[in-house]
GROMACS .gro file of C-alpha atoms in nm:
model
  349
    1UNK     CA    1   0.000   0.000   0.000
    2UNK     CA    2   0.075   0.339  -0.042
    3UNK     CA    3   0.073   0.403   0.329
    4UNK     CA    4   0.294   0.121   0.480
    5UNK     CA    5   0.115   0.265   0.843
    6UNK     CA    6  -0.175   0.015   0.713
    7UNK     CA    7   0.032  -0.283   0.608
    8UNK     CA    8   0.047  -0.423   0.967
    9UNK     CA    9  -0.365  -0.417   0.952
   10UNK     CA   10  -0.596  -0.726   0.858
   11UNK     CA   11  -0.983  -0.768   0.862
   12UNK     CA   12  -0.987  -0.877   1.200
   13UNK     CA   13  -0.846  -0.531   1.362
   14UNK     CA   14  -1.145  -0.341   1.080
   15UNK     CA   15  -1.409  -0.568   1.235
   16UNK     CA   16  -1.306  -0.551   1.612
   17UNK     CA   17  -1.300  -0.131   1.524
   18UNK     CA   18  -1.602  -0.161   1.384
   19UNK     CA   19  -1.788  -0.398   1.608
   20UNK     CA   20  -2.052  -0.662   1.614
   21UNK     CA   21  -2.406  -0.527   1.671
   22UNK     CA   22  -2.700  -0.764   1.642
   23UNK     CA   23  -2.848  -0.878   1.340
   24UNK     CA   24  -3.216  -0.708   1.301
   25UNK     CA   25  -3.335  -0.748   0.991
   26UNK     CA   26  -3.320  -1.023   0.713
   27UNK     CA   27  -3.533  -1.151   0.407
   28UNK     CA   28  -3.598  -1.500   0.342
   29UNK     CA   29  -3.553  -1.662  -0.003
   30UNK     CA   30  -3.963  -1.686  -0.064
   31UNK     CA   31  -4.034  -1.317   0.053
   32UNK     CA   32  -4.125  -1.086  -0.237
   33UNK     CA   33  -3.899  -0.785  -0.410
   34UNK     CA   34  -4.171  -0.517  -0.252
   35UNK     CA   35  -4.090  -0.703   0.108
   36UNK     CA   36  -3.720  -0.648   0.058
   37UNK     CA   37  -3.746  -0.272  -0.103
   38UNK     CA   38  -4.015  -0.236   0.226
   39UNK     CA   39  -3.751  -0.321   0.466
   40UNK     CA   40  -3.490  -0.139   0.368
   41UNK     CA   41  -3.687   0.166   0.363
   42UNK     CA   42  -3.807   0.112   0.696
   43UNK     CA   43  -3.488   0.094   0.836
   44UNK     CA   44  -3.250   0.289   0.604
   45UNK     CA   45  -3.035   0.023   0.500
   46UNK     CA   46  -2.909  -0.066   0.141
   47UNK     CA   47  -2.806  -0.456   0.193
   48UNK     CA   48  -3.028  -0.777   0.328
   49UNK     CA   49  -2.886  -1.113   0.469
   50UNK     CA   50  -3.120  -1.380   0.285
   51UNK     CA   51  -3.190  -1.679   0.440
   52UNK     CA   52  -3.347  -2.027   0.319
   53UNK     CA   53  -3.452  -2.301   0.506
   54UNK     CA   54  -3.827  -2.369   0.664
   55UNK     CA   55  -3.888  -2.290   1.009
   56UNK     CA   56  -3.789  -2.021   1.233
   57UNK     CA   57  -3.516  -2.224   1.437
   58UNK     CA   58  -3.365  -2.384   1.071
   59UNK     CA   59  -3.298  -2.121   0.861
   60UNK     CA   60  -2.948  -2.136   0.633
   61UNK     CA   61  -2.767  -1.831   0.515
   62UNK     CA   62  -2.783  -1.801   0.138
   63UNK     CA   63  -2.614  -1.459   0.040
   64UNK     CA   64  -2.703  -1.057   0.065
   65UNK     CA   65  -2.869  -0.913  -0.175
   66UNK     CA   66  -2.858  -0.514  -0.215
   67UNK     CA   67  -3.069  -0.243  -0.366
   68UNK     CA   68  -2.835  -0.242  -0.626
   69UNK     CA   69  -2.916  -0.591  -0.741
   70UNK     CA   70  -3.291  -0.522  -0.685
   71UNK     CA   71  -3.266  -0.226  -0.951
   72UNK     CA   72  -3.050  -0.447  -1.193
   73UNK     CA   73  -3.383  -0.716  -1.128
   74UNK     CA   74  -3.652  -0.464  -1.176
   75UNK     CA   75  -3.548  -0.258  -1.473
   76UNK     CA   76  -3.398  -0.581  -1.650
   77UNK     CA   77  -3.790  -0.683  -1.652
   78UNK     CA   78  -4.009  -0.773  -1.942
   79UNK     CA   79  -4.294  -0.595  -1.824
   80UNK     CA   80  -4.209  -0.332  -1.609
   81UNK     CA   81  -4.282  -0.054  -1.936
   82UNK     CA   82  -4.631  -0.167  -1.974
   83UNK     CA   83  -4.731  -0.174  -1.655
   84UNK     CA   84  -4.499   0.186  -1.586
   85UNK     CA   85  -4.747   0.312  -1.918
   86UNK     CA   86  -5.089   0.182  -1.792
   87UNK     CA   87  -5.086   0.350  -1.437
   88UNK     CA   88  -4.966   0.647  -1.610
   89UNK     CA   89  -5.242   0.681  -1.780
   90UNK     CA   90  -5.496   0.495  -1.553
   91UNK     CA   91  -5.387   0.606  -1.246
   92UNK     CA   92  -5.458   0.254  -1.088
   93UNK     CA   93  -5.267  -0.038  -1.035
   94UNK     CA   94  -5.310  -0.293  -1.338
   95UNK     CA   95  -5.381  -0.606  -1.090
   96UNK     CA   96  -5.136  -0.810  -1.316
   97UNK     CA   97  -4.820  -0.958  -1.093
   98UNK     CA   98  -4.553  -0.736  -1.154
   99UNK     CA   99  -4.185  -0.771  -1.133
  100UNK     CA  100  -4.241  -0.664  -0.713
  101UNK     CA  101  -4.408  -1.008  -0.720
  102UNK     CA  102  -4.114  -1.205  -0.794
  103UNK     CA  103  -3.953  -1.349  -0.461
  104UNK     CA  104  -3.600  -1.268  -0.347
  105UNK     CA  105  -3.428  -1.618  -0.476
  106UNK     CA  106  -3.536  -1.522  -0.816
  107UNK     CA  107  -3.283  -1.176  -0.794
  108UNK     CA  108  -3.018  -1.409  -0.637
  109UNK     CA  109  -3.005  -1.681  -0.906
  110UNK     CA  110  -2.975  -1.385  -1.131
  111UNK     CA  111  -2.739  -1.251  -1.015
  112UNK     CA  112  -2.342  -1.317  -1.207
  113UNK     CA  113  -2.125  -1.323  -0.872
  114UNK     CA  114  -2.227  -1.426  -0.502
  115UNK     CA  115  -2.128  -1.212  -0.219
  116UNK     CA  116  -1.684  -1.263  -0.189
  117UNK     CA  117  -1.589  -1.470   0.103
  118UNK     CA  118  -1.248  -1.340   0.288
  119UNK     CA  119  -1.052  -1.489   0.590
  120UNK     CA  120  -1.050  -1.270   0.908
  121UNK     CA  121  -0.657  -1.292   0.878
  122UNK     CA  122  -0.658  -1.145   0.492
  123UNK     CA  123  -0.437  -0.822   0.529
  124UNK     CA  124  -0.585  -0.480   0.506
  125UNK     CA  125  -0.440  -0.427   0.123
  126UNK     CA  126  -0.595  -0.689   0.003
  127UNK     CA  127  -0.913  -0.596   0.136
  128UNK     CA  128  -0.892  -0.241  -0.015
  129UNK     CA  129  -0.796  -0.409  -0.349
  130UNK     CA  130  -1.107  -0.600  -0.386
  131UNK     CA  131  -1.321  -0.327  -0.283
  132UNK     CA  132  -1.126  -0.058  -0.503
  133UNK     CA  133  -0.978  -0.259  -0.822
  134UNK     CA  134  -1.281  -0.529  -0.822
  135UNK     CA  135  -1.564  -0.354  -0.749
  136UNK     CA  136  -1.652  -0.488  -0.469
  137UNK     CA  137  -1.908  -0.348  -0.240
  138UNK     CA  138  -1.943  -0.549   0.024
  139UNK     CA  139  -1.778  -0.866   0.159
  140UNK     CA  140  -1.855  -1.187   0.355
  141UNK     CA  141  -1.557  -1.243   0.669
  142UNK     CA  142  -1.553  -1.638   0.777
  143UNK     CA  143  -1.442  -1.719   1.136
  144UNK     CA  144  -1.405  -2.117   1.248
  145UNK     CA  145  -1.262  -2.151   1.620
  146UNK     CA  146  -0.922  -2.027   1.577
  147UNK     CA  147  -0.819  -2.380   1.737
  148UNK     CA  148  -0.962  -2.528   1.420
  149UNK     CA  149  -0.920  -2.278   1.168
  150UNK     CA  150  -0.835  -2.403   0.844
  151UNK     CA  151  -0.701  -2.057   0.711
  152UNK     CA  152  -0.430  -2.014   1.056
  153UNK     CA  153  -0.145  -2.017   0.794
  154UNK     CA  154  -0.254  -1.814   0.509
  155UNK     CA  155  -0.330  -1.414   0.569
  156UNK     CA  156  -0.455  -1.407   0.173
  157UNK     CA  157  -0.721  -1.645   0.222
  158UNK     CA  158  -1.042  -1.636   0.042
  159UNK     CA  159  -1.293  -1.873   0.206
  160UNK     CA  160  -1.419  -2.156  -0.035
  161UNK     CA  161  -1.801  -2.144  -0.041
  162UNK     CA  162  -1.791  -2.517   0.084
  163UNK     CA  163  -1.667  -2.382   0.398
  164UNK     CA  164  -1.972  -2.224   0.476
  165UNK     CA  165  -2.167  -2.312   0.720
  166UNK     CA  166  -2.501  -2.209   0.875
  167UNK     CA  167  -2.397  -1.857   0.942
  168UNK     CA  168  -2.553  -1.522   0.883
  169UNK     CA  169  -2.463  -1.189   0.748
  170UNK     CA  170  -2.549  -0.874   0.635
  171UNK     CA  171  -2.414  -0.601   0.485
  172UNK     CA  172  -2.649  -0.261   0.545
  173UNK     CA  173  -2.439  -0.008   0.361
  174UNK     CA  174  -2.323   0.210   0.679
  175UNK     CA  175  -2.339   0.024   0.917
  176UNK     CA  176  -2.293  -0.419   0.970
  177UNK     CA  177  -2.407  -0.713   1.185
  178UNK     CA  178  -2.371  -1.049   1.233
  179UNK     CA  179  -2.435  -1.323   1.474
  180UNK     CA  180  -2.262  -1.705   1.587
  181UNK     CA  181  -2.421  -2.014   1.465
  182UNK     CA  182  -2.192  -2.343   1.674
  183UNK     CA  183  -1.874  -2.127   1.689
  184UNK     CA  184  -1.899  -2.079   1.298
  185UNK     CA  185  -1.930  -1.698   1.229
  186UNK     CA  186  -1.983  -1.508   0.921
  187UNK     CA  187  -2.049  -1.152   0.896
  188UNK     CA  188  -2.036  -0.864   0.689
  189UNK     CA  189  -1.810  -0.527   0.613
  190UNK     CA  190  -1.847  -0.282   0.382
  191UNK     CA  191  -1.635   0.009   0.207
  192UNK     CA  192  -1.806   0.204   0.471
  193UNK     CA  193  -1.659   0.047   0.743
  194UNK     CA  194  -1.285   0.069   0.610
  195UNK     CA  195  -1.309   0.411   0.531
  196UNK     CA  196  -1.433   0.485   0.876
  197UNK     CA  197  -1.114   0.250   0.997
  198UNK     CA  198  -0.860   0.420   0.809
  199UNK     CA  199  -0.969   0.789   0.939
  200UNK     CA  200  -0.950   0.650   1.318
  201UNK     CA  201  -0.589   0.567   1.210
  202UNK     CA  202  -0.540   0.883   1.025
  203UNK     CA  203  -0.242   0.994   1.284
  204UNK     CA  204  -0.053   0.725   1.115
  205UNK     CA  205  -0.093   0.881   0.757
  206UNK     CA  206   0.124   1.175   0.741
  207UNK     CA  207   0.054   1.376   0.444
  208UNK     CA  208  -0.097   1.139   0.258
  209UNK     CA  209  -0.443   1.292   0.314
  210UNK     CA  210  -0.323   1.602   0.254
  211UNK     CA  211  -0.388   1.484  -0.104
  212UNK     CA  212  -0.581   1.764  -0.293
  213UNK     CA  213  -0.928   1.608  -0.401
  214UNK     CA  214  -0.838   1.675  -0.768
  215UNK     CA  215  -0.560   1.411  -0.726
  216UNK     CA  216  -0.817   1.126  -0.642
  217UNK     CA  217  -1.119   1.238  -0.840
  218UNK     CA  218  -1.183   1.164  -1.226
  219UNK     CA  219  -1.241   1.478  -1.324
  220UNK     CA  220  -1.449   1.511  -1.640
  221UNK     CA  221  -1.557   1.847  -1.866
  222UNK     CA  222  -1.810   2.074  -1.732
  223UNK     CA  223  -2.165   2.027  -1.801
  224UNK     CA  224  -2.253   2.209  -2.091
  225UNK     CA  225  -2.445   2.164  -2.405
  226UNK     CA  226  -2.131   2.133  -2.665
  227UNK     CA  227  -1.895   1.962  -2.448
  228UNK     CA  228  -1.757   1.595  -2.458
  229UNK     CA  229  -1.641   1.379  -2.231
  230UNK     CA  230  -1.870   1.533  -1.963
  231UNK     CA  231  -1.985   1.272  -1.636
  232UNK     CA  232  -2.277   1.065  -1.693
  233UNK     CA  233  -2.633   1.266  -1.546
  234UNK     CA  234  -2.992   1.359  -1.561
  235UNK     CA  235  -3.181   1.651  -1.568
  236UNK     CA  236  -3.493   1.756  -1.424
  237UNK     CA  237  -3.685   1.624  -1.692
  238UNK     CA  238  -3.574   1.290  -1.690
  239UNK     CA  239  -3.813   1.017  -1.592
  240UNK     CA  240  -3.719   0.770  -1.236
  241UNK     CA  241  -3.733   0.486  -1.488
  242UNK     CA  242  -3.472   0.651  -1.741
  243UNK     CA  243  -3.249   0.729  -1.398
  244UNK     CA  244  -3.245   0.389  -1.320
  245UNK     CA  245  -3.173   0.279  -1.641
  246UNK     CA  246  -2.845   0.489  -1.678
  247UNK     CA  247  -2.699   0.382  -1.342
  248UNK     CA  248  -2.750   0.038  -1.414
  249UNK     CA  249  -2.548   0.087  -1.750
  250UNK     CA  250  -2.323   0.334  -1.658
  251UNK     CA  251  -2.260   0.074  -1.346
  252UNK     CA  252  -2.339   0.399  -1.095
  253UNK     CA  253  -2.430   0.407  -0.754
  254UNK     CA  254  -2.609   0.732  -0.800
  255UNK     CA  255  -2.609   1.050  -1.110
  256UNK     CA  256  -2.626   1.395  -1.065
  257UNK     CA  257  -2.994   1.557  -1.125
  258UNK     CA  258  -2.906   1.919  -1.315
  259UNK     CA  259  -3.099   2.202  -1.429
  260UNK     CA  260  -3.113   2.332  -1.733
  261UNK     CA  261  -2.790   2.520  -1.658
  262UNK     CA  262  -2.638   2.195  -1.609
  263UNK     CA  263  -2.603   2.313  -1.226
  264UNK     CA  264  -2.630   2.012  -0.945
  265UNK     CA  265  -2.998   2.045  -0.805
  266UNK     CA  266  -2.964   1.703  -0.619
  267UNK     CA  267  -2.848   1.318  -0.680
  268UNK     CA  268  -3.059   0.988  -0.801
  269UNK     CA  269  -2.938   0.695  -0.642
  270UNK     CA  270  -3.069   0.325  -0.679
  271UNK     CA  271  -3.166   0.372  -0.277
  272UNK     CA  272  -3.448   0.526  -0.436
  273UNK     CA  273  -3.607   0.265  -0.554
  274UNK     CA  274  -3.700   0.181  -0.179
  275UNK     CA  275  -4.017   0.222  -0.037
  276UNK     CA  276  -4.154   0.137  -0.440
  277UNK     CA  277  -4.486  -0.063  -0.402
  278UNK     CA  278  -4.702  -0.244  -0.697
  279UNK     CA  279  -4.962   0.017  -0.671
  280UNK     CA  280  -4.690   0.310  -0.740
  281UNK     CA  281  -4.499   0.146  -1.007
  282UNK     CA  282  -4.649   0.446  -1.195
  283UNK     CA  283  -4.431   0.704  -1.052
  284UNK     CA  284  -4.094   0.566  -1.263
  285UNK     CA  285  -4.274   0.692  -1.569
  286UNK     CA  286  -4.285   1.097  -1.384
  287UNK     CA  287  -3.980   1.311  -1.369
  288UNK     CA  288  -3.742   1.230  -1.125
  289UNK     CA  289  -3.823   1.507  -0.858
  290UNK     CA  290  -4.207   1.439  -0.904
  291UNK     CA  291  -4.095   1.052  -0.861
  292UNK     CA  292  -3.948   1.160  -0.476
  293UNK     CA  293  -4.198   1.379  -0.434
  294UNK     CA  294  -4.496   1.074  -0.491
  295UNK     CA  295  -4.331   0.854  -0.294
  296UNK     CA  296  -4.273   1.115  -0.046
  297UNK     CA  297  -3.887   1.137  -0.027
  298UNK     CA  298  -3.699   1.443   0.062
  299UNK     CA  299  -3.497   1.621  -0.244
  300UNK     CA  300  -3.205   1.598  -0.030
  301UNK     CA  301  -2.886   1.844  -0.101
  302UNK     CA  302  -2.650   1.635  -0.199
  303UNK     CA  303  -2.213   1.712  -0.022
  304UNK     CA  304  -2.103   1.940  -0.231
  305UNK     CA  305  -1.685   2.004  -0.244
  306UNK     CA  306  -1.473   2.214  -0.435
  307UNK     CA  307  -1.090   2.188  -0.593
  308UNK     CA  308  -0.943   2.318  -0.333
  309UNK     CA  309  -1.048   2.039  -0.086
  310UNK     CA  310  -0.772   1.782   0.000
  311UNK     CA  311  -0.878   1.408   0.084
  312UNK     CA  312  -0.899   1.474   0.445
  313UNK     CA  313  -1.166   1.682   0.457
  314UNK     CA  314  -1.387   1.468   0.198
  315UNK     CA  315  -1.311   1.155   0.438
  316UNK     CA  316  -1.440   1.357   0.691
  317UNK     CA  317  -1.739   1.519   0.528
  318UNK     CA  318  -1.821   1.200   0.402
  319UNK     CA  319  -1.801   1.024   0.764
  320UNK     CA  320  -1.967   1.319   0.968
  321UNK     CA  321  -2.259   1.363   0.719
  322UNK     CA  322  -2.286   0.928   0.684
  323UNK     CA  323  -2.293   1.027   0.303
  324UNK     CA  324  -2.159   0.782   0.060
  325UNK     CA  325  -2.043   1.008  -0.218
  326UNK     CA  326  -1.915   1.384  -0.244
  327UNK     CA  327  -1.969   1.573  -0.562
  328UNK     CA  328  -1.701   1.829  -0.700
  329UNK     CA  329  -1.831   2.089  -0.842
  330UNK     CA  330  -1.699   2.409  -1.080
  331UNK     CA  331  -1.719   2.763  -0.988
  332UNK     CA  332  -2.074   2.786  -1.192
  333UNK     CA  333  -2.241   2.457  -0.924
  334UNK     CA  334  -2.207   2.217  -1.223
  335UNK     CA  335  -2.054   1.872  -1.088
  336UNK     CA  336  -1.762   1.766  -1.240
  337UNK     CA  337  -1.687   1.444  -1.078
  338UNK     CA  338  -1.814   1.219  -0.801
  339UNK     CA  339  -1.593   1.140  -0.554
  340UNK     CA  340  -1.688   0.803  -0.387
  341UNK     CA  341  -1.635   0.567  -0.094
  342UNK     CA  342  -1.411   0.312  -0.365
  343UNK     CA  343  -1.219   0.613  -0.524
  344UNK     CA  344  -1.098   0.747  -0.157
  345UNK     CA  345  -1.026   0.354  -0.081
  346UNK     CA  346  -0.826   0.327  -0.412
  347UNK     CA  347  -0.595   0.641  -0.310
  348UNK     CA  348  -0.424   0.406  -0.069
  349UNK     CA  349  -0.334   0.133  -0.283
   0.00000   0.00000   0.00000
């Protein structure tokens, strides 16, 4: 790593920082999309442990599935247009099933990758690496007994999938849980929580976060009407379904909503596709702001930064204000890059 202060850091030391809080809230392989998107709405989380199993007492872990996969699941879907178009122009729900019907394994098996599996003893770096250079959002950290644990001898160890056992996990964007299951324990961290871990350390970084924000950002041309290369967006105008669309192509957490100035009004980000029911399937087919407003969301303002920012203060904007992106912006408010949780991860490697 760039900082060799982190070198002597594994996962263990991120998740005794970060802690083990008890697991609240899970799906279960036969609950609905709507029950998931309800959920996480309800509590503010981004990420669900999914469970299989019958009964209360046996229930195995499966995987976590996120809001992210839930938008790649709903706007993938046949019918999601026509039924979008009739309640636009009925104002009711068609009474069809709609994509909200489909249960929870059905966005699993879909899925191309399962949740990544590391050893508590992997080193920090390598943690960083598949969250930065892979794209990895969240992780899944196996623990036997350390009297019998398989992976004593090897710090790089990814956990084979046969190793898992009936243990549960969840990953809930800012913030983790996990329980024990016959000294077997699996549980979850996030980008969030290493970010959060290398701050708390940030005595040990000299002036590498002295960085100036321009340095870690991709910076791309200003919004305006003739000019190339500018960051992917949305205006006003846009519809909630056309938002969705372009961050599941443009592989974006969330866009920038402009005006027609191409200034930063607020951001779009899968999260709000929470709270979506059958009945209001509608509202994708309305403008974006209309879309918050009908499901009654706030039009929040987004963390704004400027060039002169170094990496510090973004780390700590981004901690204080539990935000998971910062948007740099131009002397006229138009963004010109989106600084977020994997870029200020990647800095270090």
């Amino acid at each position: 790593m760039k900082t060799r202060a982190l070198e002597k850091y594994t996962v263990r030391d991120v998740l005794e920082y970060r802690g083990h809080p008890q697991l609240q809230h899970t799906v279960r392989e036969s609950d609905t999309v709507e029950d998931a998107l309800e959920l996480m709405y309800a509590h503010d989380i981004v990420s669900l442990p999914v469970f299989g199993g019958s009964g209360q007492t046996d229930q195995a872990f499966v995987d976590i599935v996120s809001v992210y996969d839930l938008r790649d699941y709903i706007t993938n879907s046949q019918g999601l247009k026509e039924e979008v178009d009739f309640q636009i122009l009925s104002g009711r729900a068609s009474g069809k099933p709609t994509v909200l019907d489909d249960t929870v394994a059905q966005v699993v098996k879909s899925r191309k990758h399962a949740s990544r599996e590391v050893s508590m003893r992997m080193p920090l770096e390598k943690l960083v690496q598949l969250f930065a250079t892979y794209g990895q959002h969240r992780v899944l950290v196996t623990a036997t007994d350390m009297s019998n644990d398989t992976h004593a001898n090897d710090d790089n160890a990814q956990v084979p999938n046969g190793t898992r056992k009936r243990g549960v996990s969840v990953d809930s964007g800012c913030s983790s849980a996990s329980t024990q299951s016959n000294a077997h324990t699996v549980c979850g961290l996030t980008q969030y929580d290493v970010v959060r871990f290398i701050q708390h350390h940030n005595h040990e970084l000299g002036s590498s976060l002295d960085t100036p924000i321009l340095n870690v950002a991709r910076v791309h041309a200003p919004l305006e009407p003739s000019a190339r290369g500018h960051m992917p967006h949305i205006t006003v105008r846009d519809t909630a379904l056309r938002a969705l669309v372009l961050l599941r192509d443009s592989h974006n957490s969330a866009l920038p909503v402009v005006d027609a100035d191409g200034r930063l009004v607020t951001e779009f980000a899968a999260t709000m596709l929470r709270g979506l029911t059958a009945s209001s399937i509608g509202l994708l087919g309305k403008p974006v702001l209309a879309y918050m407003f009908g499901l009654r969301m706030p039009v929040l303002s987004p963390y704004i930064v400027h060039e002169n920012f170094t990496l510090s203060q973004v780390m700590s904007g981004l901690l204080r204000m539990n935000c998971r992106r910062a948007w740099l912006v131009d002397r006229e408010e138009r963004p010109v890059a989106v600084i977020s949780l994997t870029d200020v991860l990647n800095h270090f490697l």
